[in-house]
Amino acid sequence: MPSEPAPGINGNPPVPANATRFRALSIGRSVVFEGYEVKVRMDDFFGGHIAVLGNTGSGKSCTVASVLQSLFGKADEFQARGATIVVFDVNGEYANALIPLAKENGIGVDHIVLDGTTADGKFRLPHWFLEQSEWELLLQASERTQIPVLRTALGLTGLFRETSPEALEVKEHFIATCIIECFRGADGDSPVSKFQRVVSLLQKYPTDDLNMALLQKHGANAQYGNFAGNNLHSFLDDVRAKLREDVDLPPYRRIPFTFGDLEECLDFAILYEEAHGNRQIRDYCSQLLTRFKSLRDRSEYAFMRYDLSPGDLIPTKEAFLEQILGLSPNGNHWQKCNQIIIVDMNAVEDEIVELVSSVLARMIFRLLRQAEPRNRFPVHLLLEEAHRYISESPSRYAIDASKIYERIAKEGRKYGLFLLVASQRPSELSKAVLSQCSNFVIHRIQNPDDLSQIRQMTPFISEAVLKRLPSLPKQHALVFGTSVNLPTTFKVKEAKPLPKSDDARIKELWFHEEGRPVFIELAQVKQANPAQGQVP
């Protein structure tokens, strides 16, 4: 007797009686047994960390694209609607292969481009999403002198936007301390210079008791920067009344603030330290301030600088994570709208790639750690060219992304966060990350250091199998791990369409008829050199 179709959900058509869920995913055909499909068990393959390794041009990107196309290419009812694949695409090659997977009422693909600008439709990362430790790394703050100042400044960015009575009391204590220090000042500062600094403080951060009216009350002379008669002492007495004993430094609350706010709060924090006897702190923090100003002015960091004006719609962490995880709010719950999210970072340097990937991974990891019930929303991070930002050696940039990925590799499984690491240099990858991978797809590898790394990871594989790795043809690979019964060499299913990683056709591009045009877009070059050909 034929089975009845399962009822539909949320008004959708009923599930066909013959619908099936993937238990195994075909990734190619065996090169030993003709016609034999090589499959990986779904739960074992995607339920752990995966490494796809191989020399450049061996077919890694095509393998990853082929696997995802097979996964999302099903046409029956049970599609992978609950999947979340966040692609860190450092070469801008996956959009071509994955965007066609989007289908109505099925699979969604979002393509987010990071090029460092603030243009509409471009990726933006609000700077207040950064944690305190990330600011410390980004500004390379030294532990003994600069980190305490930076922590105080970050705490002040939230304090000056709070309105509670407790916050007001702490705020007035900080303002009063800095006003007193301004009038004490350096010996070379003129009275007018000291006075103007106080005026700036009171204009920028006025309170009910500490404001410009207090200056006027004591007969301040703005033109000459002094007070009538002996009124400076009475003014300072009123200011000292706002000082408090044993005031705790404000914590960093990541309330929205501008780069200008942080710059002023850094000055506040330095003044506060000077008021407590650390007279050389400004010299000690000069490099920190220089790095901050560089971060503020460099065009490639424009994507993370927000200048907030009254009435602006402030980006929230929740809305940001909804976009990164392909979610849309639906009442008290979320609903999947995109299963693949491509973060295209082809236009930025490794320094930006490391920062963005580190912050996104940390935010997703924290969300999944706090989610209840645990491990019910699996997320896979596809890390293309992972050796560029998950290195065994310390990063030469401020943010060391390998730290968060090593933690995810060790702890992510229990929260449903998995890594899919693609790299052409396994010997340069973090060994802590590679050691936690439970499945491997190995393409042609010829470098002796990389081969040695593979041998260390796979002691149970015969030497004869490993010796074949340097001579594997393109689009061929060795798969082994918990998702297959035996290590198997196979030909990868062809990706259609291909990612933008195909080889240059030298014969066609070099040998052609005279006068043939060069099909390459030079708009960015022209934009970068607008005065080319002009004599300065």
XYZ file of C-alpha atoms in Angstrom:
536
model
C 0.000 0.000 0.000
C 1.546 3.361 -0.972
C 2.487 5.662 1.866
C 0.628 8.911 2.369
C 2.473 12.189 1.754
C 3.547 14.009 4.887
C 1.589 17.181 5.671
C 3.064 20.531 4.634
C 4.520 23.093 7.042
C 3.635 26.804 7.154
C 1.420 26.511 4.097
C 4.055 24.762 1.951
C 3.041 21.802 -0.277
C 3.022 18.398 1.421
C 6.271 16.439 1.431
C 6.344 13.780 -1.313
C 6.056 10.243 0.003
C 9.273 9.224 -1.785
C 11.331 12.179 -0.504
C 14.635 11.203 1.075
C 17.295 12.886 3.152
C 20.942 12.645 2.170
C 22.759 10.040 4.214
C 25.807 9.961 1.949
C 27.066 12.543 -0.503
C 28.724 11.584 -3.777
C 31.945 13.541 -4.310
C 33.380 11.726 -7.349
C 34.257 8.376 -8.940
C 36.916 5.879 -7.973
C 40.019 5.722 -10.148
C 40.480 2.037 -9.241
C 36.980 0.604 -9.594
C 35.373 1.836 -12.800
C 31.946 3.375 -12.328
C 32.110 3.201 -8.532
C 30.883 6.405 -6.860
C 32.918 7.625 -3.912
C 30.616 8.875 -1.176
C 31.121 10.420 2.233
C 28.738 9.920 5.142
C 26.919 13.220 5.748
C 26.978 13.209 9.548
C 30.644 12.216 9.721
C 31.853 14.525 6.941
C 30.022 17.711 7.914
C 29.913 16.863 11.622
C 33.620 17.586 12.050
C 36.346 19.835 10.724
C 37.494 19.249 7.126
C 40.793 20.017 5.385
C 41.109 20.307 1.590
C 44.810 20.493 0.736
C 46.850 20.614 -2.452
C 49.245 22.629 -4.577
C 48.010 25.601 -6.542
C 46.204 24.485 -9.681
C 45.495 20.987 -8.351
C 41.745 21.569 -8.106
C 40.980 22.534 -4.475
C 38.516 25.309 -5.288
C 36.764 23.138 -7.859
C 36.479 20.337 -5.287
C 34.917 22.636 -2.698
C 32.538 24.104 -5.303
C 31.643 20.617 -6.542
C 30.840 19.389 -3.017
C 28.598 22.386 -2.319
C 26.906 22.100 -5.710
C 26.169 18.426 -5.001
C 24.903 19.302 -1.542
C 22.560 22.081 -2.622
C 21.748 20.781 -6.108
C 18.979 18.394 -5.026
C 15.635 19.065 -6.649
C 13.315 17.145 -4.311
C 11.653 18.343 -1.122
C 14.369 17.669 1.450
C 16.973 20.254 0.474
C 19.711 21.470 2.812
C 17.637 24.465 3.932
C 19.063 24.355 7.448
C 22.691 24.628 6.314
C 24.798 27.730 6.932
C 28.033 27.971 4.933
C 29.984 31.205 5.487
C 32.639 31.465 2.762
C 35.713 33.628 3.428
C 36.559 34.093 -0.243
C 39.957 35.798 -0.338
C 40.358 35.379 -4.114
C 36.864 36.339 -5.242
C 36.318 33.029 -7.027
C 33.289 31.339 -5.453
C 30.477 33.695 -6.449
C 30.590 32.415 -10.029
C 30.143 28.797 -8.899
C 27.725 29.237 -5.973
C 25.323 32.078 -6.822
C 23.514 29.902 -9.440
C 22.557 27.532 -6.592
C 19.998 30.039 -5.339
C 16.492 28.908 -6.145
C 13.017 30.204 -5.339
C 11.653 28.926 -2.000
C 14.740 26.757 -1.643
C 18.352 27.796 -1.302
C 19.528 31.395 -0.908
C 22.995 32.781 -1.643
C 24.204 36.173 -0.379
C 27.316 37.780 -1.902
C 28.880 40.440 0.346
C 31.851 42.368 -1.066
C 34.541 43.869 1.149
C 36.697 46.410 -0.657
C 37.513 48.761 2.225
C 35.009 51.436 1.193
C 31.695 52.517 2.699
C 29.718 52.360 -0.546
C 26.151 51.027 -0.444
C 25.991 47.265 -0.710
C 29.560 46.811 0.494
C 30.536 44.888 3.611
C 30.793 47.048 6.740
C 31.983 46.110 10.222
C 31.071 48.658 12.936
C 34.176 49.359 15.002
C 32.330 49.077 18.314
C 31.787 45.370 17.585
C 35.497 44.827 18.294
C 36.303 43.428 21.719
C 38.784 45.082 24.036
C 41.455 42.480 23.278
C 40.983 43.079 19.528
C 41.500 46.817 19.958
C 44.652 46.069 21.955
C 45.978 43.849 19.181
C 44.912 46.201 16.405
C 46.687 49.160 18.010
C 49.598 46.986 19.218
C 49.247 48.413 22.717
C 52.109 47.565 25.078
C 51.090 45.742 28.226
C 52.667 47.903 30.933
C 51.703 51.436 29.870
C 49.468 51.603 26.816
C 46.924 48.848 27.532
C 45.692 50.475 30.800
C 45.210 53.805 28.985
C 43.392 52.129 26.077
C 41.126 50.184 28.438
C 40.208 53.365 30.290
C 39.509 55.174 27.003
C 37.280 52.360 25.698
C 35.362 52.388 28.973
C 34.868 56.145 28.723
C 33.299 55.834 25.252
C 30.301 54.154 26.890
C 30.342 56.162 30.092
C 29.885 59.495 28.330
C 26.751 58.177 26.609
C 25.078 56.796 29.743
C 22.546 58.872 31.719
C 22.060 56.955 34.983
C 22.840 58.794 38.296
C 25.708 56.385 39.008
C 27.205 56.977 35.562
C 26.793 60.753 35.984
C 28.735 60.673 39.246
C 31.623 58.749 37.692
C 31.520 60.969 34.606
C 31.804 64.140 36.696
C 34.689 62.624 38.640
C 36.619 62.026 35.430
C 35.782 65.478 34.029
C 36.756 67.187 37.287
C 40.040 65.271 37.463
C 40.906 66.274 33.897
C 39.932 69.932 34.412
C 42.239 70.195 37.407
C 45.028 68.544 35.403
C 44.440 70.942 32.482
C 44.983 73.980 34.702
C 48.036 72.367 36.255
C 49.312 71.584 32.742
C 52.865 71.479 31.489
C 55.165 74.368 32.417
C 55.404 75.463 28.792
C 51.624 75.676 28.253
C 50.203 79.203 28.121
C 47.217 80.172 30.329
C 45.123 80.587 27.186
C 46.028 77.061 26.022
C 45.069 75.598 29.412
C 41.838 77.554 29.474
C 40.845 76.461 25.968
C 41.326 72.786 26.858
C 38.943 73.222 29.791
C 36.430 75.002 27.570
C 36.625 72.136 25.080
C 35.929 69.575 27.831
C 32.920 71.454 29.186
C 31.460 72.068 25.742
C 31.857 68.458 24.628
C 30.796 66.725 27.863
C 28.608 69.121 29.883
C 26.697 67.979 32.958
C 24.203 69.785 35.172
C 26.979 71.029 37.462
C 30.072 71.044 35.255
C 29.364 73.212 32.214
C 30.100 76.557 30.607
C 27.765 78.307 33.078
C 30.157 77.360 35.882
C 32.976 79.190 34.083
C 30.789 82.260 33.628
C 29.722 82.140 37.272
C 33.343 82.539 38.337
C 34.071 85.374 35.938
C 36.130 83.515 33.345
C 37.634 85.708 30.628
C 37.594 83.719 27.384
C 39.705 86.292 25.520
C 42.652 86.196 27.907
C 42.134 82.688 29.216
C 41.988 83.633 32.880
C 39.605 84.487 35.705
C 38.762 87.835 37.219
C 40.525 88.403 40.491
C 41.159 85.231 42.464
C 38.154 83.360 41.029
C 40.222 80.482 39.588
C 40.607 79.072 43.109
C 36.873 79.240 43.801
C 36.186 77.628 40.411
C 38.580 74.792 41.207
C 36.952 74.358 44.642
C 33.600 73.745 42.918
C 35.275 71.327 40.543
C 37.028 69.442 43.364
C 33.657 68.884 44.998
C 32.930 66.422 42.204
C 35.943 64.235 42.945
C 35.200 60.828 44.469
C 37.275 58.289 46.346
C 37.866 54.766 45.051
C 36.120 55.250 41.699
C 36.120 52.074 39.603
C 37.263 52.496 36.015
C 34.293 52.083 33.646
C 34.124 48.805 31.697
C 34.047 48.701 27.901
C 30.361 48.206 27.047
C 30.660 48.404 23.232
C 27.977 51.087 23.055
C 28.117 52.816 19.623
C 30.731 55.559 19.483
C 32.696 57.383 16.793
C 36.429 57.372 16.104
C 36.376 61.011 17.229
C 34.879 59.932 20.561
C 37.644 57.379 21.078
C 40.326 59.926 20.189
C 38.983 62.342 22.819
C 38.621 59.542 25.362
C 42.253 58.569 24.787
C 43.208 62.150 25.641
C 40.916 61.936 28.690
C 42.579 58.722 29.828
C 46.075 60.216 29.443
C 45.053 63.334 31.385
C 43.602 61.104 34.104
C 46.892 59.221 34.404
C 48.846 62.494 34.493
C 46.588 63.733 37.293
C 47.594 60.670 39.296
C 51.282 61.421 39.020
C 52.267 59.570 35.839
C 53.804 62.619 34.194
C 55.489 60.699 31.342
C 52.423 58.757 30.212
C 51.839 60.985 27.169
C 55.307 60.195 25.850
C 54.817 56.494 26.553
C 51.537 56.525 24.592
C 52.791 58.491 21.597
C 53.148 55.355 19.439
C 49.652 54.206 20.414
C 48.200 57.568 19.371
C 50.138 57.462 16.097
C 48.790 54.000 15.286
C 45.267 55.116 16.158
C 45.500 58.130 13.858
C 46.813 55.883 11.083
C 43.824 53.572 11.581
C 41.523 56.608 11.522
C 42.988 57.981 8.291
C 43.836 54.892 6.187
C 41.356 54.417 3.355
C 41.445 50.606 3.536
C 39.928 50.768 7.043
C 37.023 52.978 5.983
C 34.681 49.962 6.091
C 34.851 49.880 9.899
C 34.656 53.619 10.649
C 31.183 54.905 11.464
C 30.538 58.628 11.948
C 27.266 58.653 13.863
C 24.977 61.659 13.456
C 21.676 62.364 15.251
C 18.890 60.371 13.617
C 21.216 57.821 11.998
C 20.117 54.201 12.023
C 22.670 52.499 14.267
C 23.717 49.017 13.097
C 23.068 46.439 15.800
C 25.039 43.287 16.485
C 21.860 41.240 16.082
C 21.115 42.632 12.598
C 24.746 42.181 11.590
C 24.781 38.518 12.664
C 21.452 37.941 10.920
C 23.063 38.981 7.644
C 26.251 36.982 8.189
C 24.273 33.844 9.107
C 21.573 34.238 6.439
C 18.699 34.792 8.880
C 15.609 36.968 8.815
C 13.463 37.763 11.888
C 10.090 36.026 12.015
C 8.251 37.034 15.155
C 10.131 35.686 18.153
C 12.183 33.365 15.957
C 14.547 33.455 13.010
C 13.997 31.987 9.602
C 16.641 30.947 7.094
C 16.784 33.135 3.998
C 20.317 32.338 2.798
C 22.187 29.074 3.201
C 25.440 30.307 1.594
C 26.985 33.642 2.559
C 30.040 34.640 0.506
C 32.260 37.298 2.102
C 34.322 38.417 -0.899
C 37.674 39.827 0.318
C 39.576 39.749 -2.965
C 40.042 43.533 -3.018
C 41.759 43.884 0.390
C 45.150 42.941 1.804
C 45.935 40.105 4.212
C 45.911 42.535 7.149
C 42.216 43.279 6.551
C 41.418 39.627 5.796
C 42.929 38.612 9.122
C 40.992 41.257 11.055
C 37.605 40.590 9.434
C 37.822 36.803 9.522
C 38.942 36.855 13.146
C 36.140 39.166 14.313
C 33.427 37.323 12.340
C 34.585 33.923 13.613
C 34.676 35.202 17.196
C 31.169 36.742 16.964
C 29.668 33.578 15.446
C 31.439 31.378 18.014
C 30.135 33.475 20.914
C 26.586 33.421 19.529
C 26.579 29.633 19.200
C 28.090 29.180 22.664
C 25.237 31.180 24.181
C 22.487 29.602 22.065
C 19.910 27.326 23.664
C 19.420 24.527 22.922
C 23.069 23.947 22.172
C 24.324 22.493 18.882
C 21.047 22.920 16.983
C 22.225 25.489 14.425
C 25.318 24.112 12.685
C 27.532 26.689 10.952
C 30.451 25.887 8.640
C 33.206 28.418 7.999
C 34.892 27.833 4.630
C 38.408 29.279 4.897
C 39.893 29.637 1.424
C 43.699 30.090 1.291
C 43.691 29.489 5.035
C 47.494 29.619 5.313
C 47.248 33.376 4.759
C 45.578 33.966 8.119
C 45.786 30.723 10.140
C 49.517 30.251 10.290
C 51.657 28.104 12.564
C 54.103 30.993 12.993
C 52.988 34.211 14.749
C 51.190 36.645 12.488
C 53.115 39.658 11.246
C 49.929 41.715 11.579
C 48.343 43.080 14.732
C 45.416 40.654 14.928
C 46.481 37.007 15.083
C 43.450 35.226 13.619
C 44.907 31.783 14.286
C 44.108 32.110 18.010
C 40.327 32.164 17.562
C 40.455 29.438 14.897
C 42.542 27.203 17.117
C 39.917 27.590 19.817
C 37.119 26.850 17.355
C 39.021 23.786 16.139
C 39.248 22.505 19.705
C 35.822 23.499 21.054
C 33.595 24.372 18.093
C 32.172 20.876 17.513
C 30.194 20.837 20.766
C 28.500 24.116 19.776
C 27.932 23.245 16.111
C 30.678 25.434 14.595
C 32.875 23.663 12.032
C 35.836 24.619 9.854
C 36.373 23.705 6.208
C 40.031 24.617 5.691
C 41.375 24.916 2.136
C 45.089 25.544 1.685
C 48.012 24.897 -0.660
C 50.599 24.954 2.159
C 49.688 22.507 4.963
C 53.171 22.915 6.467
C 52.414 26.622 7.111
C 48.963 26.015 8.598
C 48.387 25.983 12.331
C 49.083 22.454 13.541
C 46.462 22.897 16.263
C 43.802 23.451 13.583
C 44.961 20.625 11.313
C 45.209 18.176 14.208
C 41.497 18.609 14.935
C 40.346 17.903 11.363
C 38.582 14.540 11.094
C 38.327 14.377 7.285
C 40.890 15.197 4.597
C 40.711 15.654 0.837
C 44.299 15.764 -0.455
C 45.147 16.862 -4.006
C 48.570 16.890 -5.638
C 51.280 17.890 -3.153
C 54.925 18.093 -4.195
C 56.675 20.206 -1.577
C 58.697 17.962 0.807
C 57.681 19.991 3.881
C 54.003 19.674 2.971
C 54.346 15.942 2.305
C 56.019 15.512 5.676
C 53.108 17.306 7.329
C 50.644 14.956 5.603
C 52.632 11.918 6.811
C 52.481 13.165 10.388
C 48.721 13.637 10.165
C 48.065 10.238 8.589
C 50.255 7.558 10.178
C 47.709 4.843 9.322
C 47.966 5.405 5.535
C 50.462 3.294 3.636
C 53.604 4.847 2.198
C 52.566 3.648 -1.247
C 49.422 5.783 -1.130
C 51.336 8.839 0.049
C 53.909 8.419 -2.694
C 51.163 8.900 -5.263
C 50.326 12.412 -3.995
C 53.064 14.256 -5.975
C 51.836 12.721 -9.239
C 48.059 13.004 -8.827
C 46.477 14.499 -11.972
C 44.431 17.657 -11.741
C 40.912 17.107 -10.349
C 42.044 13.902 -8.605
C 42.347 13.577 -4.825
C 42.767 11.218 -1.908
C 39.958 11.223 0.669
C 40.299 9.730 4.124
C 38.885 10.225 7.595
C 35.835 9.289 9.639
C 33.394 9.716 6.730
C 34.857 6.919 4.544
C 35.719 3.319 5.350
C 39.088 3.308 3.582
C 41.431 5.960 2.122
C 40.311 6.277 -1.496
C 41.765 7.972 -4.553
C 39.020 9.421 -6.742
C 38.285 11.830 -9.555
C 36.324 14.783 -8.269
C 32.934 15.526 -9.809
C 33.241 18.463 -12.158
C 31.923 21.751 -10.818
C 29.367 23.450 -13.084
C 29.795 26.375 -13.280
C 33.429 26.553 -12.288
C 34.819 28.978 -9.729
C 37.024 31.753 -11.102
C 40.217 29.803 -10.556
C 40.811 28.301 -13.978
C 44.314 28.208 -15.472
C 45.565 30.807 -17.928
C 45.364 29.470 -21.501
C 48.859 30.548 -22.493
C 48.755 29.192 -26.060
C 45.569 31.101 -26.916
C 46.523 34.274 -25.068
C 50.048 34.526 -26.503
C 49.684 33.377 -30.099
C 46.978 35.295 -31.945
C 46.422 37.649 -34.853
C 47.801 41.175 -34.893
C 45.584 43.934 -33.498
C 43.494 41.687 -31.255
C 42.151 43.763 -28.269
C 43.126 42.942 -24.686
C 40.000 42.050 -22.728
C 40.834 43.318 -19.268
C 39.148 45.981 -17.162
C 41.523 48.798 -16.265
C 39.017 51.039 -14.485
C 40.559 50.484 -11.060
C 44.027 51.241 -12.395
C 42.787 54.489 -13.939
C 41.006 55.403 -10.736
C 44.127 54.728 -8.667
C 46.242 56.909 -11.019
C 43.929 59.776 -12.074
C 46.801 62.098 -12.974
C 48.716 59.615 -15.093
C 50.475 61.360 -17.963
C 50.276 64.803 -16.348
C 53.308 66.782 -15.321
C 53.051 67.795 -11.658
